[in-house]
């Protein structure tokens, strides 16, 4: 009983970011609950685990408490943050509220991995519905994720070479992650412990 209580308390502390972020199999083997969450999101929204992980890598480097850096006044006085982005998915307050209202998940938290990947799945589905983006197009999904659907539809990303490079990197990471997962899926499934 003591071991179970300790295990639950430890899991409540959250996860620290992975030491390496290039290999999806190692990321998911080190964070077994993450494997269950990306599978759940894939079943619910049709978005591959690789795309989910690639967006999280780009947005927060898998840091549950990531925030944009503060602006500096006079070069050294901490000022305000440029946006309300927070958590694994770097979702803005307003977009997170939209997600919680639309899905009925009022208790969802941006620093919870399962909620963050569910948000990515839901947002990708909105991108499909509002911007006609295929769920198999990680580059366009990321551009809509970053620019919003209105911005994506207006092609606001044109002329932002840094963003186009970032979107191409997300696409490359998503393809690599999905290929890696296809090779270790059986191993990940075998390691699943239902009571954790």
Short mmCIF file of C-alpha atoms in Angstrom, two decimals:
data_model
loop_
_atom_site.label_atom_id
_atom_site.label_comp_id
_atom_site.label_asym_id
_atom_site.label_seq_id
_atom_site.Cartn_x
_atom_site.Cartn_y
_atom_site.Cartn_z
CA UNK A 1 0.00 0.00 0.00
CA UNK A 2 2.82 2.38 0.89
CA UNK A 3 4.46 1.68 -2.47
CA UNK A 4 1.22 2.50 -4.32
CA UNK A 5 0.81 5.80 -2.43
CA UNK A 6 4.45 6.68 -3.14
CA UNK A 7 3.99 5.85 -6.82
CA UNK A 8 0.90 8.04 -7.08
CA UNK A 9 2.62 10.92 -5.30
CA UNK A 10 5.64 10.62 -7.57
CA UNK A 11 3.49 10.59 -10.70
CA UNK A 12 1.65 13.71 -9.50
CA UNK A 13 4.93 15.63 -9.50
CA UNK A 14 4.94 15.62 -13.28
CA UNK A 15 7.73 14.88 -15.68
CA UNK A 16 10.91 16.72 -16.36
CA UNK A 17 11.76 17.26 -20.02
CA UNK A 18 13.51 14.32 -21.72
CA UNK A 19 17.31 14.43 -21.75
CA UNK A 20 17.28 13.88 -25.50
CA UNK A 21 14.47 14.79 -27.87
CA UNK A 22 15.53 13.22 -31.17
CA UNK A 23 14.31 9.65 -30.57
CA UNK A 24 10.59 9.12 -29.99
CA UNK A 25 11.12 5.57 -28.73
CA UNK A 26 13.44 6.73 -25.96
CA UNK A 27 11.16 9.64 -25.07
CA UNK A 28 8.15 7.34 -24.75
CA UNK A 29 10.02 4.52 -23.00
CA UNK A 30 11.17 7.00 -20.37
CA UNK A 31 7.64 8.41 -20.00
CA UNK A 32 5.28 5.43 -20.29
CA UNK A 33 2.16 7.43 -19.48
CA UNK A 34 2.97 9.67 -22.46
CA UNK A 35 2.69 6.66 -24.78
CA UNK A 36 -0.85 5.97 -23.55
CA UNK A 37 -1.77 9.65 -23.95
CA UNK A 38 -0.51 10.01 -27.54
CA UNK A 39 -2.34 6.79 -28.46
CA UNK A 40 -5.54 8.12 -26.89
CA UNK A 41 -5.20 11.37 -28.87
CA UNK A 42 -4.53 9.42 -32.07
CA UNK A 43 -7.70 7.37 -31.56
CA UNK A 44 -9.81 10.40 -30.65
CA UNK A 45 -8.62 12.94 -33.22
CA UNK A 46 -6.77 10.96 -35.90
CA UNK A 47 -3.47 12.80 -35.43
CA UNK A 48 -0.35 10.64 -35.41
CA UNK A 49 1.90 10.39 -32.34
CA UNK A 50 4.79 11.77 -34.38
CA UNK A 51 2.92 14.97 -35.23
CA UNK A 52 1.89 15.43 -31.60
CA UNK A 53 5.45 15.02 -30.37
CA UNK A 54 6.95 17.21 -33.11
CA UNK A 55 4.66 20.12 -32.19
CA UNK A 56 5.48 19.75 -28.49
CA UNK A 57 9.19 19.60 -29.27
CA UNK A 58 8.98 22.82 -31.27
CA UNK A 59 6.72 24.67 -28.86
CA UNK A 60 8.18 23.78 -25.45
CA UNK A 61 10.93 21.16 -25.81
CA UNK A 62 8.60 19.01 -23.67
CA UNK A 63 8.74 21.47 -20.76
CA UNK A 64 5.45 21.43 -18.84
CA UNK A 65 6.00 24.94 -17.48
CA UNK A 66 7.41 26.68 -20.56
CA UNK A 67 6.53 30.35 -21.07
CA UNK A 68 7.78 32.97 -23.49
CA UNK A 69 10.75 34.93 -22.19
CA UNK A 70 9.96 38.22 -20.49
CA UNK A 71 10.71 41.47 -22.25
CA UNK A 72 13.51 43.46 -20.65
CA UNK A 73 13.22 47.12 -19.73
CA UNK A 74 16.49 49.03 -20.03
CA UNK A 75 18.09 45.73 -20.94
CA UNK A 76 17.88 44.14 -17.49
CA UNK A 77 14.57 44.83 -15.67
CA UNK A 78 12.12 41.95 -16.21
CA UNK A 79 8.98 43.19 -17.95
CA UNK A 80 5.82 41.54 -19.25
CA UNK A 81 5.71 38.40 -21.36
CA UNK A 82 4.84 38.85 -25.05
CA UNK A 83 1.87 36.45 -24.81
CA UNK A 84 -0.09 34.23 -22.44
CA UNK A 85 1.35 31.04 -24.00
CA UNK A 86 2.04 28.39 -21.38
CA UNK A 87 2.74 24.70 -20.93
CA UNK A 88 3.70 21.81 -23.17
CA UNK A 89 1.65 23.08 -26.12
CA UNK A 90 2.27 26.81 -25.54
CA UNK A 91 -1.47 27.44 -25.88
CA UNK A 92 -2.73 30.98 -25.35
CA UNK A 93 -5.31 31.63 -22.62
CA UNK A 94 -8.04 32.38 -25.17
CA UNK A 95 -7.34 29.32 -27.34
CA UNK A 96 -7.17 27.06 -24.29
CA UNK A 97 -10.52 28.41 -23.10
CA UNK A 98 -11.98 27.72 -26.57
CA UNK A 99 -10.68 24.14 -26.37
CA UNK A 100 -12.10 23.57 -22.87
CA UNK A 101 -15.49 24.99 -23.85
CA UNK A 102 -15.70 23.03 -27.11
CA UNK A 103 -14.63 19.70 -25.62
CA UNK A 104 -16.29 20.01 -22.20
CA UNK A 105 -12.91 19.47 -20.54
CA UNK A 106 -13.15 22.35 -18.08
CA UNK A 107 -10.49 20.90 -15.80
CA UNK A 108 -7.86 20.51 -18.52
CA UNK A 109 -4.46 21.99 -17.63
CA UNK A 110 -1.79 23.22 -20.01
CA UNK A 111 0.97 21.69 -17.90
CA UNK A 112 -0.61 18.21 -18.10
CA UNK A 113 0.86 16.13 -20.94
CA UNK A 114 -2.38 14.27 -21.70
CA UNK A 115 -4.37 17.49 -21.88
CA UNK A 116 -1.70 19.12 -24.04
CA UNK A 117 -1.67 16.36 -26.66
CA UNK A 118 -5.47 16.22 -26.63
CA UNK A 119 -5.42 19.96 -27.31
CA UNK A 120 -3.06 19.43 -30.25
CA UNK A 121 -5.38 16.76 -31.63
CA UNK A 122 -8.43 18.98 -31.21
CA UNK A 123 -6.67 22.00 -32.73
CA UNK A 124 -5.51 19.90 -35.69
CA UNK A 125 -9.11 18.81 -36.26
CA UNK A 126 -10.14 22.48 -36.21
CA UNK A 127 -7.40 23.10 -38.80
CA UNK A 128 -8.87 20.39 -40.98
CA UNK A 129 -12.38 21.82 -40.65
CA UNK A 130 -11.57 25.55 -40.84
CA UNK A 131 -8.56 25.53 -43.17
CA UNK A 132 -8.94 22.26 -45.13
CA UNK A 133 -5.60 20.93 -43.89
CA UNK A 134 -4.99 17.19 -44.04
CA UNK A 135 -4.12 15.57 -40.71
CA UNK A 136 -1.18 14.01 -42.60
CA UNK A 137 0.34 17.43 -43.40
CA UNK A 138 2.44 18.36 -40.34
CA UNK A 139 3.96 21.41 -42.02
CA UNK A 140 0.60 23.07 -42.71
CA UNK A 141 -0.81 21.92 -39.36
CA UNK A 142 2.05 23.70 -37.62
CA UNK A 143 1.65 26.86 -39.69
CA UNK A 144 -2.05 26.99 -38.71
CA UNK A 145 -1.10 26.20 -35.10
CA UNK A 146 1.29 29.13 -35.02
CA UNK A 147 -0.65 31.68 -37.09
CA UNK A 148 -4.22 30.71 -36.19
CA UNK A 149 -6.74 29.63 -38.78
CA UNK A 150 -7.49 33.12 -40.02
CA UNK A 151 -3.79 33.85 -40.41
CA UNK A 152 -3.18 30.55 -42.15
CA UNK A 153 -6.07 31.13 -44.55
CA UNK A 154 -4.64 34.59 -45.36
CA UNK A 155 -1.18 33.04 -45.74
CA UNK A 156 0.26 35.32 -43.08
CA UNK A 157 3.25 32.97 -42.85
CA UNK A 158 4.51 34.10 -46.27
CA UNK A 159 7.54 36.31 -45.79
CA UNK A 160 8.31 34.80 -42.36
CA UNK A 161 11.31 32.72 -43.36
CA UNK A 162 12.02 31.70 -39.75
CA UNK A 163 8.48 30.31 -39.41
CA UNK A 164 8.64 28.45 -42.71
CA UNK A 165 11.91 26.85 -41.56
CA UNK A 166 10.30 25.95 -38.21
CA UNK A 167 7.33 24.36 -39.98
CA UNK A 168 9.64 22.33 -42.20
CA UNK A 169 11.51 21.16 -39.09
CA UNK A 170 8.22 20.12 -37.48
CA UNK A 171 7.40 18.13 -40.60
CA UNK A 172 10.81 16.44 -40.59
CA UNK A 173 10.55 15.66 -36.85
CA UNK A 174 7.02 14.29 -37.25
CA UNK A 175 8.07 11.96 -40.08
CA UNK A 176 11.13 10.79 -38.12
CA UNK A 177 9.16 10.26 -34.92
CA UNK A 178 6.44 8.26 -36.69
CA UNK A 179 9.06 6.10 -38.43
CA UNK A 180 10.82 5.48 -35.11
CA UNK A 181 7.54 4.62 -33.36
CA UNK A 182 6.63 2.16 -36.09
CA UNK A 183 9.83 0.26 -35.23
CA UNK A 184 9.32 0.26 -31.45
CA UNK A 185 5.51 0.17 -31.14
CA UNK A 186 5.44 -3.48 -30.07
CA UNK A 187 8.06 -2.81 -27.42
CA UNK A 188 6.13 0.21 -26.13
CA UNK A 189 2.90 -1.82 -26.00
CA UNK A 190 4.59 -4.69 -24.15
CA UNK A 191 5.88 -2.32 -21.51
CA UNK A 192 2.43 -0.92 -20.74
CA UNK A 193 1.44 -1.38 -17.09
CA UNK A 194 -2.35 -0.94 -16.81
CA UNK A 195 -2.49 0.18 -13.16
CA UNK A 196 -0.05 3.12 -13.55
#
